[in-house]
Amino acid sequence: MHLPIAQAQELLTKSTKPFIELFQHGTLTVELYKPDRIDHQQAHDRDEVYIIVSGTGTFKNGDQLITFVPHDFLFVAAGVDHRFIDFTDDFYTWVLFYGPIGGE
């Protein structure tokens, strides 16, 4: 599977949601995510990885606040409250969900 970021971004522009599921295999689900000014997501029931495509900002992961830049890797365990805050308009991130409900 090969999906260039430009193609994924174009597909996302056609979605009415701030994310689009692009690939699934076994327990792995890959999405592209671009919230509009405010990240409204809530804790998820599976472990999750973000790989920042573009943009900068702050990421709340439980009690931690983390500054992020393009190409950063962020991990969130299942059930942990998290969200992107104070992010730039050009922010995009890959999202990878994997493993069983409840996390590994």
Short mmCIF file of N, CA and C in Angstrom, two decimals:
data_model
loop_
_atom_site.label_atom_id
_atom_site.label_comp_id
_atom_site.label_asym_id
_atom_site.label_seq_id
_atom_site.Cartn_x
_atom_site.Cartn_y
_atom_site.Cartn_z
N MET A 1 0.86 -1.18 0.00
CA MET A 1 0.00 0.00 0.00
C MET A 1 0.89 1.22 0.00
N HIS A 2 0.60 2.16 -0.85
CA HIS A 2 1.29 3.45 -0.88
C HIS A 2 0.24 4.52 -1.05
N LEU A 3 0.25 5.48 -0.16
CA LEU A 3 -0.70 6.58 -0.23
C LEU A 3 0.05 7.88 0.03
N PRO A 4 0.36 8.63 -1.03
CA PRO A 4 1.06 9.91 -0.84
C PRO A 4 0.22 10.87 0.00
N ILE A 5 0.89 11.69 0.80
CA ILE A 5 0.19 12.62 1.67
C ILE A 5 -0.71 13.56 0.88
N ALA A 6 -0.27 14.01 -0.29
CA ALA A 6 -1.09 14.93 -1.08
C ALA A 6 -2.41 14.28 -1.49
N GLN A 7 -2.37 13.00 -1.82
CA GLN A 7 -3.59 12.28 -2.19
C GLN A 7 -4.50 12.13 -0.97
N ALA A 8 -3.92 11.82 0.18
CA ALA A 8 -4.71 11.69 1.42
C ALA A 8 -5.36 13.03 1.78
N GLN A 9 -4.61 14.12 1.65
CA GLN A 9 -5.16 15.44 1.96
C GLN A 9 -6.30 15.79 1.02
N GLU A 10 -6.17 15.44 -0.25
CA GLU A 10 -7.25 15.71 -1.20
C GLU A 10 -8.50 14.92 -0.85
N LEU A 11 -8.33 13.66 -0.47
CA LEU A 11 -9.48 12.85 -0.05
C LEU A 11 -10.15 13.45 1.19
N LEU A 12 -9.36 13.95 2.11
CA LEU A 12 -9.92 14.54 3.33
C LEU A 12 -10.73 15.79 3.02
N THR A 13 -10.33 16.58 2.03
CA THR A 13 -11.09 17.79 1.69
C THR A 13 -12.49 17.46 1.21
N LYS A 14 -12.72 16.25 0.75
CA LYS A 14 -14.05 15.83 0.27
C LYS A 14 -14.92 15.27 1.39
N SER A 15 -14.35 15.14 2.59
CA SER A 15 -15.07 14.59 3.73
C SER A 15 -15.76 15.70 4.51
N THR A 16 -16.87 15.37 5.13
CA THR A 16 -17.56 16.33 6.00
C THR A 16 -17.05 16.24 7.43
N LYS A 17 -16.16 15.28 7.69
CA LYS A 17 -15.59 15.08 9.02
C LYS A 17 -14.14 15.59 9.02
N PRO A 18 -13.56 15.81 10.20
CA PRO A 18 -12.18 16.29 10.26
C PRO A 18 -11.15 15.16 10.07
N PHE A 19 -11.61 13.94 9.78
CA PHE A 19 -10.71 12.81 9.57
C PHE A 19 -11.27 11.93 8.47
N ILE A 20 -10.38 11.12 7.91
CA ILE A 20 -10.82 10.15 6.92
C ILE A 20 -10.03 8.87 7.13
N GLU A 21 -10.73 7.75 7.17
CA GLU A 21 -10.07 6.45 7.27
C GLU A 21 -9.55 6.08 5.90
N LEU A 22 -8.26 5.74 5.83
CA LEU A 22 -7.61 5.49 4.56
C LEU A 22 -7.15 4.06 4.36
N PHE A 23 -6.95 3.33 5.45
CA PHE A 23 -6.41 1.98 5.33
C PHE A 23 -6.77 1.19 6.58
N GLN A 24 -7.04 -0.11 6.37
CA GLN A 24 -7.29 -0.99 7.50
C GLN A 24 -6.71 -2.37 7.18
N HIS A 25 -6.02 -2.94 8.15
CA HIS A 25 -5.47 -4.29 8.01
C HIS A 25 -5.33 -4.87 9.41
N GLY A 26 -5.97 -6.00 9.65
CA GLY A 26 -5.95 -6.58 11.00
C GLY A 26 -6.52 -5.57 11.98
N THR A 27 -5.77 -5.30 13.05
CA THR A 27 -6.26 -4.33 14.04
C THR A 27 -5.81 -2.91 13.71
N LEU A 28 -5.01 -2.74 12.66
CA LEU A 28 -4.49 -1.42 12.31
C LEU A 28 -5.48 -0.64 11.47
N THR A 29 -5.77 0.60 11.89
CA THR A 29 -6.56 1.53 11.11
C THR A 29 -5.74 2.81 10.97
N VAL A 30 -5.63 3.32 9.72
CA VAL A 30 -4.87 4.53 9.45
C VAL A 30 -5.82 5.61 8.96
N GLU A 31 -5.70 6.78 9.57
CA GLU A 31 -6.54 7.93 9.20
C GLU A 31 -5.64 9.14 8.99
N LEU A 32 -6.21 10.14 8.33
CA LEU A 32 -5.61 11.47 8.28
C LEU A 32 -6.58 12.38 9.01
N TYR A 33 -6.05 13.25 9.86
CA TYR A 33 -6.87 14.08 10.73
C TYR A 33 -6.45 15.54 10.63
N LYS A 34 -7.45 16.42 10.48
CA LYS A 34 -7.22 17.86 10.45
C LYS A 34 -8.41 18.55 11.12
N PRO A 35 -8.31 18.80 12.41
CA PRO A 35 -9.40 19.50 13.09
C PRO A 35 -9.48 20.95 12.64
N ASP A 36 -10.66 21.52 12.70
CA ASP A 36 -10.88 22.92 12.30
C ASP A 36 -10.89 23.81 13.54
N ARG A 37 -9.78 24.43 13.85
CA ARG A 37 -9.58 25.37 14.96
C ARG A 37 -9.66 24.74 16.34
N ILE A 38 -10.59 23.82 16.58
CA ILE A 38 -10.75 23.19 17.90
C ILE A 38 -10.79 21.67 17.71
N ASP A 39 -10.03 20.98 18.52
CA ASP A 39 -10.01 19.52 18.50
C ASP A 39 -11.02 19.02 19.52
N HIS A 40 -12.09 18.42 19.04
CA HIS A 40 -13.18 17.97 19.91
C HIS A 40 -13.09 16.50 20.29
N GLN A 41 -12.01 15.83 19.93
CA GLN A 41 -11.95 14.40 20.17
C GLN A 41 -11.94 14.06 21.66
N GLN A 42 -12.38 12.86 21.95
CA GLN A 42 -12.40 12.34 23.32
C GLN A 42 -11.53 11.10 23.38
N ALA A 43 -11.31 10.58 24.56
CA ALA A 43 -10.50 9.38 24.73
C ALA A 43 -11.04 8.25 23.85
N HIS A 44 -10.12 7.45 23.31
CA HIS A 44 -10.48 6.34 22.43
C HIS A 44 -10.30 5.02 23.17
N ASP A 45 -10.93 3.98 22.67
CA ASP A 45 -10.88 2.70 23.36
C ASP A 45 -9.73 1.80 22.89
N ARG A 46 -8.90 2.31 21.96
CA ARG A 46 -7.73 1.55 21.49
C ARG A 46 -6.49 2.44 21.58
N ASP A 47 -5.32 1.81 21.63
CA ASP A 47 -4.07 2.56 21.60
C ASP A 47 -3.97 3.32 20.29
N GLU A 48 -3.24 4.44 20.33
CA GLU A 48 -3.24 5.35 19.18
C GLU A 48 -1.87 6.01 19.04
N VAL A 49 -1.45 6.16 17.80
CA VAL A 49 -0.21 6.86 17.48
C VAL A 49 -0.55 8.00 16.52
N TYR A 50 0.07 9.15 16.74
CA TYR A 50 0.00 10.27 15.82
C TYR A 50 1.39 10.50 15.24
N ILE A 51 1.47 10.75 13.95
CA ILE A 51 2.70 11.19 13.32
C ILE A 51 2.35 12.50 12.63
N ILE A 52 2.94 13.57 13.12
CA ILE A 52 2.60 14.91 12.64
C ILE A 52 3.10 15.10 11.21
N VAL A 53 2.19 15.48 10.33
CA VAL A 53 2.52 15.74 8.93
C VAL A 53 3.01 17.17 8.76
N SER A 54 2.20 18.11 9.26
CA SER A 54 2.53 19.54 9.12
C SER A 54 1.88 20.32 10.24
N GLY A 55 2.41 21.51 10.46
CA GLY A 55 1.88 22.37 11.50
C GLY A 55 2.61 22.18 12.83
N THR A 56 2.31 23.09 13.74
CA THR A 56 2.90 23.05 15.08
C THR A 56 1.80 23.34 16.08
N GLY A 57 2.09 23.07 17.34
CA GLY A 57 1.11 23.36 18.38
C GLY A 57 1.46 22.65 19.66
N THR A 58 0.43 22.45 20.47
CA THR A 58 0.57 21.78 21.75
C THR A 58 -0.39 20.60 21.78
N PHE A 59 0.08 19.52 22.38
CA PHE A 59 -0.72 18.30 22.49
C PHE A 59 -0.91 17.99 23.97
N LYS A 60 -2.16 17.82 24.38
CA LYS A 60 -2.48 17.42 25.75
C LYS A 60 -2.64 15.91 25.76
N ASN A 61 -1.81 15.23 26.54
CA ASN A 61 -1.85 13.78 26.66
C ASN A 61 -1.96 13.46 28.15
N GLY A 62 -3.18 13.24 28.61
CA GLY A 62 -3.41 13.08 30.04
C GLY A 62 -3.09 14.39 30.73
N ASP A 63 -2.16 14.38 31.68
CA ASP A 63 -1.75 15.59 32.39
C ASP A 63 -0.58 16.31 31.73
N GLN A 64 -0.03 15.74 30.68
CA GLN A 64 1.14 16.33 30.01
C GLN A 64 0.73 17.29 28.91
N LEU A 65 1.49 18.38 28.76
CA LEU A 65 1.38 19.27 27.61
C LEU A 65 2.68 19.17 26.85
N ILE A 66 2.59 18.83 25.57
CA ILE A 66 3.76 18.55 24.73
C ILE A 66 3.72 19.46 23.51
N THR A 67 4.81 20.17 23.26
CA THR A 67 4.93 20.97 22.03
C THR A 67 5.30 20.03 20.90
N PHE A 68 4.60 20.15 19.75
CA PHE A 68 4.90 19.27 18.62
C PHE A 68 5.24 20.07 17.37
N VAL A 69 6.01 19.41 16.49
CA VAL A 69 6.41 19.95 15.19
C VAL A 69 6.26 18.83 14.17
N PRO A 70 6.35 19.15 12.87
CA PRO A 70 6.24 18.11 11.85
C PRO A 70 7.22 16.95 12.08
N HIS A 71 6.72 15.77 11.81
CA HIS A 71 7.45 14.50 11.89
C HIS A 71 7.54 13.94 13.30
N ASP A 72 7.00 14.63 14.30
CA ASP A 72 6.99 14.10 15.66
C ASP A 72 6.07 12.88 15.74
N PHE A 73 6.40 12.00 16.66
CA PHE A 73 5.64 10.79 16.97
C PHE A 73 5.03 10.97 18.36
N LEU A 74 3.72 10.76 18.47
CA LEU A 74 3.02 10.88 19.75
C LEU A 74 2.23 9.60 20.00
N PHE A 75 2.35 9.06 21.19
CA PHE A 75 1.60 7.85 21.57
C PHE A 75 0.59 8.19 22.64
N VAL A 76 -0.63 7.63 22.50
CA VAL A 76 -1.68 7.79 23.50
C VAL A 76 -2.23 6.41 23.82
N ALA A 77 -2.18 6.05 25.08
CA ALA A 77 -2.76 4.76 25.51
C ALA A 77 -4.28 4.84 25.47
N ALA A 78 -4.89 3.71 25.26
CA ALA A 78 -6.36 3.63 25.24
C ALA A 78 -6.93 4.23 26.52
N GLY A 79 -8.00 5.00 26.37
CA GLY A 79 -8.71 5.55 27.52
C GLY A 79 -8.15 6.84 28.08
N VAL A 80 -7.03 7.34 27.55
CA VAL A 80 -6.42 8.56 28.07
C VAL A 80 -7.01 9.78 27.36
N ASP A 81 -7.41 10.78 28.16
CA ASP A 81 -7.92 12.04 27.60
C ASP A 81 -6.78 12.74 26.86
N HIS A 82 -7.05 13.18 25.63
CA HIS A 82 -6.02 13.85 24.83
C HIS A 82 -6.67 14.73 23.78
N ARG A 83 -5.90 15.73 23.33
CA ARG A 83 -6.37 16.60 22.24
C ARG A 83 -5.25 17.52 21.82
N PHE A 84 -5.38 18.03 20.61
CA PHE A 84 -4.45 19.04 20.11
C PHE A 84 -5.00 20.41 20.47
N ILE A 85 -4.14 21.30 20.95
CA ILE A 85 -4.55 22.66 21.30
C ILE A 85 -3.55 23.64 20.71
N ASP A 86 -4.00 24.85 20.48
CA ASP A 86 -3.14 25.91 19.97
C ASP A 86 -2.34 25.47 18.75
N PHE A 87 -2.99 24.84 17.79
CA PHE A 87 -2.28 24.36 16.60
C PHE A 87 -2.49 25.32 15.42
N THR A 88 -1.54 25.30 14.50
CA THR A 88 -1.57 26.19 13.34
C THR A 88 -2.58 25.69 12.30
N ASP A 89 -2.98 26.59 11.41
CA ASP A 89 -3.98 26.25 10.39
C ASP A 89 -3.52 25.17 9.43
N ASP A 90 -2.21 24.99 9.27
CA ASP A 90 -1.70 23.99 8.34
C ASP A 90 -1.49 22.62 8.99
N PHE A 91 -2.06 22.42 10.18
CA PHE A 91 -1.89 21.18 10.93
C PHE A 91 -2.62 20.01 10.26
N TYR A 92 -1.87 18.92 10.05
CA TYR A 92 -2.39 17.61 9.62
C TYR A 92 -1.62 16.56 10.40
N THR A 93 -2.26 15.45 10.72
CA THR A 93 -1.54 14.34 11.34
C THR A 93 -2.09 13.00 10.86
N TRP A 94 -1.16 12.06 10.67
CA TRP A 94 -1.57 10.67 10.49
C TRP A 94 -2.02 10.16 11.85
N VAL A 95 -3.03 9.30 11.85
CA VAL A 95 -3.53 8.67 13.07
C VAL A 95 -3.52 7.16 12.84
N LEU A 96 -2.91 6.43 13.75
CA LEU A 96 -2.86 4.98 13.65
C LEU A 96 -3.47 4.38 14.92
N PHE A 97 -4.59 3.70 14.76
CA PHE A 97 -5.21 2.95 15.86
C PHE A 97 -4.80 1.49 15.68
N TYR A 98 -4.54 0.82 16.81
CA TYR A 98 -4.17 -0.60 16.70
C TYR A 98 -4.48 -1.32 18.01
N GLY A 99 -4.46 -2.61 17.90
CA GLY A 99 -4.61 -3.46 19.08
C GLY A 99 -6.05 -3.62 19.52
N PRO A 100 -6.23 -4.34 20.63
CA PRO A 100 -7.56 -4.64 21.13
C PRO A 100 -8.19 -3.45 21.85
N ILE A 101 -9.50 -3.50 22.00
CA ILE A 101 -10.20 -2.52 22.81
C ILE A 101 -9.65 -2.63 24.24
N GLY A 102 -9.34 -1.48 24.81
CA GLY A 102 -8.73 -1.44 26.13
C GLY A 102 -7.22 -1.28 26.08
N GLY A 103 -6.64 -1.42 24.90
CA GLY A 103 -5.21 -1.23 24.74
C GLY A 103 -4.41 -2.48 25.01
N GLU A 104 -3.13 -2.39 24.71
CA GLU A 104 -2.23 -3.53 24.91
C GLU A 104 -1.51 -3.43 26.24
#
